[in-house]
C-alpha positions as a Python dict, from the first residue, in 0.01 Angstrom:
ca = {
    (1, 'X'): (0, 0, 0),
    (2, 'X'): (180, -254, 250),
    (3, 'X'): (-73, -534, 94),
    (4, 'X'): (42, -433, -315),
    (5, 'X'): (414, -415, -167),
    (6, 'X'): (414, -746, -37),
    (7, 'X'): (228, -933, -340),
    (8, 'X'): (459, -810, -542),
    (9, 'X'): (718, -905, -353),
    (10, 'X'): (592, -1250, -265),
    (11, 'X'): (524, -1280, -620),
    (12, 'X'): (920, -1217, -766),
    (13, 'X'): (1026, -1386, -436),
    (14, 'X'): (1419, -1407, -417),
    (15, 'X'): (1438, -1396, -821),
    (16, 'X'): (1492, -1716, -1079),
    (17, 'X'): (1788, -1944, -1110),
    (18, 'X'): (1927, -2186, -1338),
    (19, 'X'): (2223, -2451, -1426),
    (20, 'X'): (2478, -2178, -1450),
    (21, 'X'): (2718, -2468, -1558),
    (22, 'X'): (2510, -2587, -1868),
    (23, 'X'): (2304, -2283, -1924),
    (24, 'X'): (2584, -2001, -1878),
    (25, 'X'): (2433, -1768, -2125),
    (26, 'X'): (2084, -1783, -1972),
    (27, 'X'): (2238, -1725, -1616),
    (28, 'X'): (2372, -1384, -1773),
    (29, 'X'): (2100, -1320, -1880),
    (30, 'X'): (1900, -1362, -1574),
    (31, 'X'): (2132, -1136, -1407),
    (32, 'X'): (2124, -865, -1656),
    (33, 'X'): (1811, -875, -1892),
    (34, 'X'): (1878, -491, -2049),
    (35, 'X'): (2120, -185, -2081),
    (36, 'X'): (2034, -78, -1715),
    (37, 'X'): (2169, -374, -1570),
    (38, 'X'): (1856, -462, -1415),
    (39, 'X'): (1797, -814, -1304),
    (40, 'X'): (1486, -1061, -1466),
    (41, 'X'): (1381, -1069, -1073),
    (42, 'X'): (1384, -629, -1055),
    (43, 'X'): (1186, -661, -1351),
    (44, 'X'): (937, -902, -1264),
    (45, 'X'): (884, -698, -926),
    (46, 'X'): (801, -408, -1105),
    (47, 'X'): (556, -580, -1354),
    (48, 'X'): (410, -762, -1026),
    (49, 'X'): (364, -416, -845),
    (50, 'X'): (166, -257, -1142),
    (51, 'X'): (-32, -566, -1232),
    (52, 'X'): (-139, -556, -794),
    (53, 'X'): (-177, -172, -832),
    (54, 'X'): (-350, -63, -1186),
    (55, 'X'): (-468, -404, -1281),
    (56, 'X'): (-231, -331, -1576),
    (57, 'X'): (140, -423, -1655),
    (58, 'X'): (339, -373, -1978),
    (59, 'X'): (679, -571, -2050),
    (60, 'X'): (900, -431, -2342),
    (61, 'X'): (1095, -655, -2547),
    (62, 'X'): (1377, -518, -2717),
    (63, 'X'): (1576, -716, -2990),
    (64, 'X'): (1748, -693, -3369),
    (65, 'X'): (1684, -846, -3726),
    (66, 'X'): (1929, -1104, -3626),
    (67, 'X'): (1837, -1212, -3268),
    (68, 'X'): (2150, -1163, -3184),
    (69, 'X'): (2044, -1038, -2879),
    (70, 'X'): (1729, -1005, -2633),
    (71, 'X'): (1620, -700, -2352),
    (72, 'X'): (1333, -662, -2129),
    (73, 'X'): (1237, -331, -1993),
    (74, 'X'): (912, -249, -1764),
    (75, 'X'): (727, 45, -1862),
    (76, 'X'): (576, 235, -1626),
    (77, 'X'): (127, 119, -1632),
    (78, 'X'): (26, 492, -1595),
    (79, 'X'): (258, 589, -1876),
    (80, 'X'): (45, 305, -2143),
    (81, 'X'): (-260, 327, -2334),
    (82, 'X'): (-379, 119, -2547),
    (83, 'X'): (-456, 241, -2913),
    (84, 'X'): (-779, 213, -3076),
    (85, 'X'): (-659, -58, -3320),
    (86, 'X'): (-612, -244, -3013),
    (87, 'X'): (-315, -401, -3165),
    (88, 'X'): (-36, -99, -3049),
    (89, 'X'): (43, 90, -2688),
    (90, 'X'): (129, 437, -2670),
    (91, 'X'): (321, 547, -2465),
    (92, 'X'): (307, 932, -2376),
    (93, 'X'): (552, 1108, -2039),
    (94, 'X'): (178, 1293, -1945),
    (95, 'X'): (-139, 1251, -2081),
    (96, 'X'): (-252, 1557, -1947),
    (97, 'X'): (-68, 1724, -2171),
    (98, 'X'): (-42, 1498, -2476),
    (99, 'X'): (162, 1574, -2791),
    (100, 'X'): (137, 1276, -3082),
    (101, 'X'): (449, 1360, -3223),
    (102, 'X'): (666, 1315, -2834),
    (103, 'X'): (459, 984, -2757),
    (104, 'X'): (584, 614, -2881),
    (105, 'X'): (421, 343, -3026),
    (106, 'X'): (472, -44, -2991),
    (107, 'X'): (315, -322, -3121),
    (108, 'X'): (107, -577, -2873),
    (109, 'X'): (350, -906, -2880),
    (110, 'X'): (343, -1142, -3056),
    (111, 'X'): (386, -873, -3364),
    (112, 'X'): (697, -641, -3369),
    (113, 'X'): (814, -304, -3574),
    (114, 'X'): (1153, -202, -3629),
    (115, 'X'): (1202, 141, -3450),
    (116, 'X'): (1393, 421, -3539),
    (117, 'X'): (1715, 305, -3388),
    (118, 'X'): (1695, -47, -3565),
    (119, 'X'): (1558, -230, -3344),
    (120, 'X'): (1290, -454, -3344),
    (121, 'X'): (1017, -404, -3067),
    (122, 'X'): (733, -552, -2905),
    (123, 'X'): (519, -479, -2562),
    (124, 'X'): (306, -762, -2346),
    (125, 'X'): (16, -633, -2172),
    (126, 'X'): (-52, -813, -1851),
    (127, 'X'): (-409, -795, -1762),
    (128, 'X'): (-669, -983, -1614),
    (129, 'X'): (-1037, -1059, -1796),
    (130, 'X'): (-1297, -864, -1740),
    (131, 'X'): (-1611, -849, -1901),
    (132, 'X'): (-1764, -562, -2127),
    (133, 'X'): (-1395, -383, -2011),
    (134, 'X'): (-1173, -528, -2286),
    (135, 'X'): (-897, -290, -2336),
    (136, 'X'): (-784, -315, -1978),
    (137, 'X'): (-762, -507, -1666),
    (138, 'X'): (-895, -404, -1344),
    (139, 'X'): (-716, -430, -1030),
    (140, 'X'): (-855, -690, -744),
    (141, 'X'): (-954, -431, -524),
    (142, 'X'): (-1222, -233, -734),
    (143, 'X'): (-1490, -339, -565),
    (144, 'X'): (-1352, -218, -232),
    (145, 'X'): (-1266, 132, -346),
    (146, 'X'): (-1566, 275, -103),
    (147, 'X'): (-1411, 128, 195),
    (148, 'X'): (-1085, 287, 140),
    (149, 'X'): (-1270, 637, 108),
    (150, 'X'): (-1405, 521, 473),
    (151, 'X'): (-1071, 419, 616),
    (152, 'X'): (-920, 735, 453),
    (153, 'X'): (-1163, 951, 594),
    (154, 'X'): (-1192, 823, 914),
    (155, 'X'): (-780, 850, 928),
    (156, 'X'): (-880, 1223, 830),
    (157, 'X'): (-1127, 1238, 1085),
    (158, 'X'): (-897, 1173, 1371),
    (159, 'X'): (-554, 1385, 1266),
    (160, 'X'): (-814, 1706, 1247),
    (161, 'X'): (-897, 1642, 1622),
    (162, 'X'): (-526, 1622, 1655),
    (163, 'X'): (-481, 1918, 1507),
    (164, 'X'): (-752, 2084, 1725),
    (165, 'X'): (-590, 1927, 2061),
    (166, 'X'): (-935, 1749, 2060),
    (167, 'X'): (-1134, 2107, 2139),
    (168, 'X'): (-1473, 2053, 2121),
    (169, 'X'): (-1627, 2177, 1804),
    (170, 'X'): (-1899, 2445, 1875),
    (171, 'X'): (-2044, 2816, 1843),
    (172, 'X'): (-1893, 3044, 2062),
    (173, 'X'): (-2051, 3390, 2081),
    (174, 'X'): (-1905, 3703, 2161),
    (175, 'X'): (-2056, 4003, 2332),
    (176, 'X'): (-1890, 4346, 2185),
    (177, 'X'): (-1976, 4672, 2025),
    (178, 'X'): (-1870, 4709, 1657),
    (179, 'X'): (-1927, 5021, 1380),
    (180, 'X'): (-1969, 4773, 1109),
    (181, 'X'): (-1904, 4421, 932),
    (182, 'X'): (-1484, 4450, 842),
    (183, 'X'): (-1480, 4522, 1218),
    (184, 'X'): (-1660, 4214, 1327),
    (185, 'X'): (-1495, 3991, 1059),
    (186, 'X'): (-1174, 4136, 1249),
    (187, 'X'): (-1266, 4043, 1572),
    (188, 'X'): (-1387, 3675, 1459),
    (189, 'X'): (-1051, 3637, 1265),
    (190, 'X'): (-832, 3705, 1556),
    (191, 'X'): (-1092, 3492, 1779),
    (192, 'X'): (-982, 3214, 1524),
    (193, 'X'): (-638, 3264, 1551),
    (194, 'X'): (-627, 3254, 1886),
    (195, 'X'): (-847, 3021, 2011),
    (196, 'X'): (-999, 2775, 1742),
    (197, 'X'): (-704, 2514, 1629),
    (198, 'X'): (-769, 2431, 1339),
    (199, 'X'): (-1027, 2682, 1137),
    (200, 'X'): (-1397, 2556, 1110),
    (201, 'X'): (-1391, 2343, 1472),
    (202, 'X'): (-1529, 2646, 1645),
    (203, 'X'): (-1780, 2930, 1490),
    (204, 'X'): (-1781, 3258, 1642),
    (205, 'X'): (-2027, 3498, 1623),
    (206, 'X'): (-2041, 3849, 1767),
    (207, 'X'): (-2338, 4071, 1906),
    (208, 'X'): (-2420, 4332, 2078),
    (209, 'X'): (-2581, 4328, 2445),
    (210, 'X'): (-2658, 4522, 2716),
    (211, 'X'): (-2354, 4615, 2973),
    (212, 'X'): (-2366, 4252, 3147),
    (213, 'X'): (-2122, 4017, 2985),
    (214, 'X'): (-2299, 3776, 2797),
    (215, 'X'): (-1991, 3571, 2604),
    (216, 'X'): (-2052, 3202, 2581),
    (217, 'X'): (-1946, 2876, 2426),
    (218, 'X'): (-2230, 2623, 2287),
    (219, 'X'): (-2066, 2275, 2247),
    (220, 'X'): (-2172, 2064, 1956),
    (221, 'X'): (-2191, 1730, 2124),
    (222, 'X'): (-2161, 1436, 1993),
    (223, 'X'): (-2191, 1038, 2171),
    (224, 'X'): (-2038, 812, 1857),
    (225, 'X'): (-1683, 731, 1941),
    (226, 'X'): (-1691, 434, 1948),
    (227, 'X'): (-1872, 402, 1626),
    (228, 'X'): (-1604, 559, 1427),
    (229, 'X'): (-1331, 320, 1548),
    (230, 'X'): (-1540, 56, 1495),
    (231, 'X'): (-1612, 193, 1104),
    (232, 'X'): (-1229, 244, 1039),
    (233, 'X'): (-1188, -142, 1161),
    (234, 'X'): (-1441, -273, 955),
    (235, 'X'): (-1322, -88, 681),
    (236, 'X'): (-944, -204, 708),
    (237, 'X'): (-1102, -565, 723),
    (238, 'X'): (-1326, -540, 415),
    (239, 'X'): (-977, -395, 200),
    (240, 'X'): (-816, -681, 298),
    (241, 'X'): (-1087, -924, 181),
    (242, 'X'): (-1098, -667, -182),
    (243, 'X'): (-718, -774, -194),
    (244, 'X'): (-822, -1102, -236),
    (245, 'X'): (-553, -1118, 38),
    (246, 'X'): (-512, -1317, 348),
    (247, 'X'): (-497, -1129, 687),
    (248, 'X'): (-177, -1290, 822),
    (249, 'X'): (32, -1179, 505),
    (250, 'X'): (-111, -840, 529),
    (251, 'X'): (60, -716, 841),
    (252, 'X'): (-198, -669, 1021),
    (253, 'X'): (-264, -768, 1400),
    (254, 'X'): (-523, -1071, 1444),
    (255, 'X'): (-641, -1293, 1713),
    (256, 'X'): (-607, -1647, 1638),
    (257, 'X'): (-542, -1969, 1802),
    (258, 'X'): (-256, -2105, 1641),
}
């Protein structure tokens, strides 16, 4: 996330500027490009963030018969499809639940349609080539989506032996007496409760004995510390190198001797 952030904000940097003394009009413009008084930089940031994050980005342009005026407006990547003339995007609120008659259609740029409201409309689609994948882009870090599972696992990994007050996981068995099953599932559950953290850490499991006391706790051991840190920092590394980003812009802490 901190990596996609900071491309995109690299990438819009502090916004564009102009002449405002010959080009007045395009200086407006620059500060407000639509109705939401959005500036070209805002925009730009947004289209940088999707492009970084889906791989996609789609720019609206919004203008009349007469040209008497011109409006950009991002639309949201995970909000776009593209149609199966592969000439339009629809855009559809949730495609989970999809209704024809609530979603919009615009025409790919350089072509535009007037729209109910009379104006005339047209919709860029940023994307990168890819091949055999020609409807979309992909984003830069596709090919390290497994090392993300690893870094997000291993981040897993350590807040459940957080949760657990790092118990060690194990069996712990029970001596006592019971009539039948609900009984014992009682006595487990309240075991849990009591004494496991975080359910699943510890399994309990009661029987019965003779009158000696025979209640103990069988660790699960396990000697590969040190392996897991090591996995979550190679993983870290390998998602920066997906990013096709360098380490010292990706906030991370390096060695180096400069």
């Amino acid at each position: 996330r901190r990596i996609i952030n900071d491309k995109a904000d690299y990438i819009s940097g502090k916004g564009f500027t102009c002449d405002e003394v010959q080009q007045p009009r395009l200086a407006a413009f620059l500060r407000h490009v639509n109705g939401d008084g959005e500036s070209l930089r805002q925009v730009l940031n947004k289209l940088a963030f999707d492009k970084a994050l889906f791989g996609n980005a789609f720019l609206e342009i919004v203008t009349d018969a007469e040209h008497s005026f011109l409006a950009f407006h991002h639309q949201d990547a995970s909000r776009c499809r593209v149609a199966r003339d592969s000439a339009h995007i629809l855009l559809h609120h949730d495609w989970a639940a999809f209704n024809a008659a609530e979603a919009r259609t615009l025409p790919l740029y350089p072509a535009f349609e007037r729209q109910e409201d009379g104006t005339l409309r047209s919709i860029v689609h940023y994307k990168d080539y890819e091949p055999t994948f020609e409807h979309y882009g992909l984003p830069p870090y596709i090919a390290g989506m497994n090392v993300s599972a690893i870094a997000y696992k291993t981040d897993k990994w350590n807040i459940s032996r957080l949760d657990n007050s790092f118990q060690l996981s194990g069996v712990m068995v029970l001596d006592g007496e019971v009539d039948n099953e609900q009984e014992a599932y009682r006595i487990v559950k309240a075991a849990e409760k009591r004494f496991a953290g975080k359910p699943g850490q510890v399994m309990f499991m009661v029987k019965n004995t003779d009158e000696s006391d025979h209640s103990k706790f069988v660790p699960i051991e396990s000697a590969n510390e040190g392996d897991w840190k090591l996995l979550h920092e190679q993983a870290t590394s390998d998602i920066v190198v997906a990013h096709s980003w360098f380490r010292s812009l990706s906030g991370l802490d390096y060695a180096s001797g400069f």
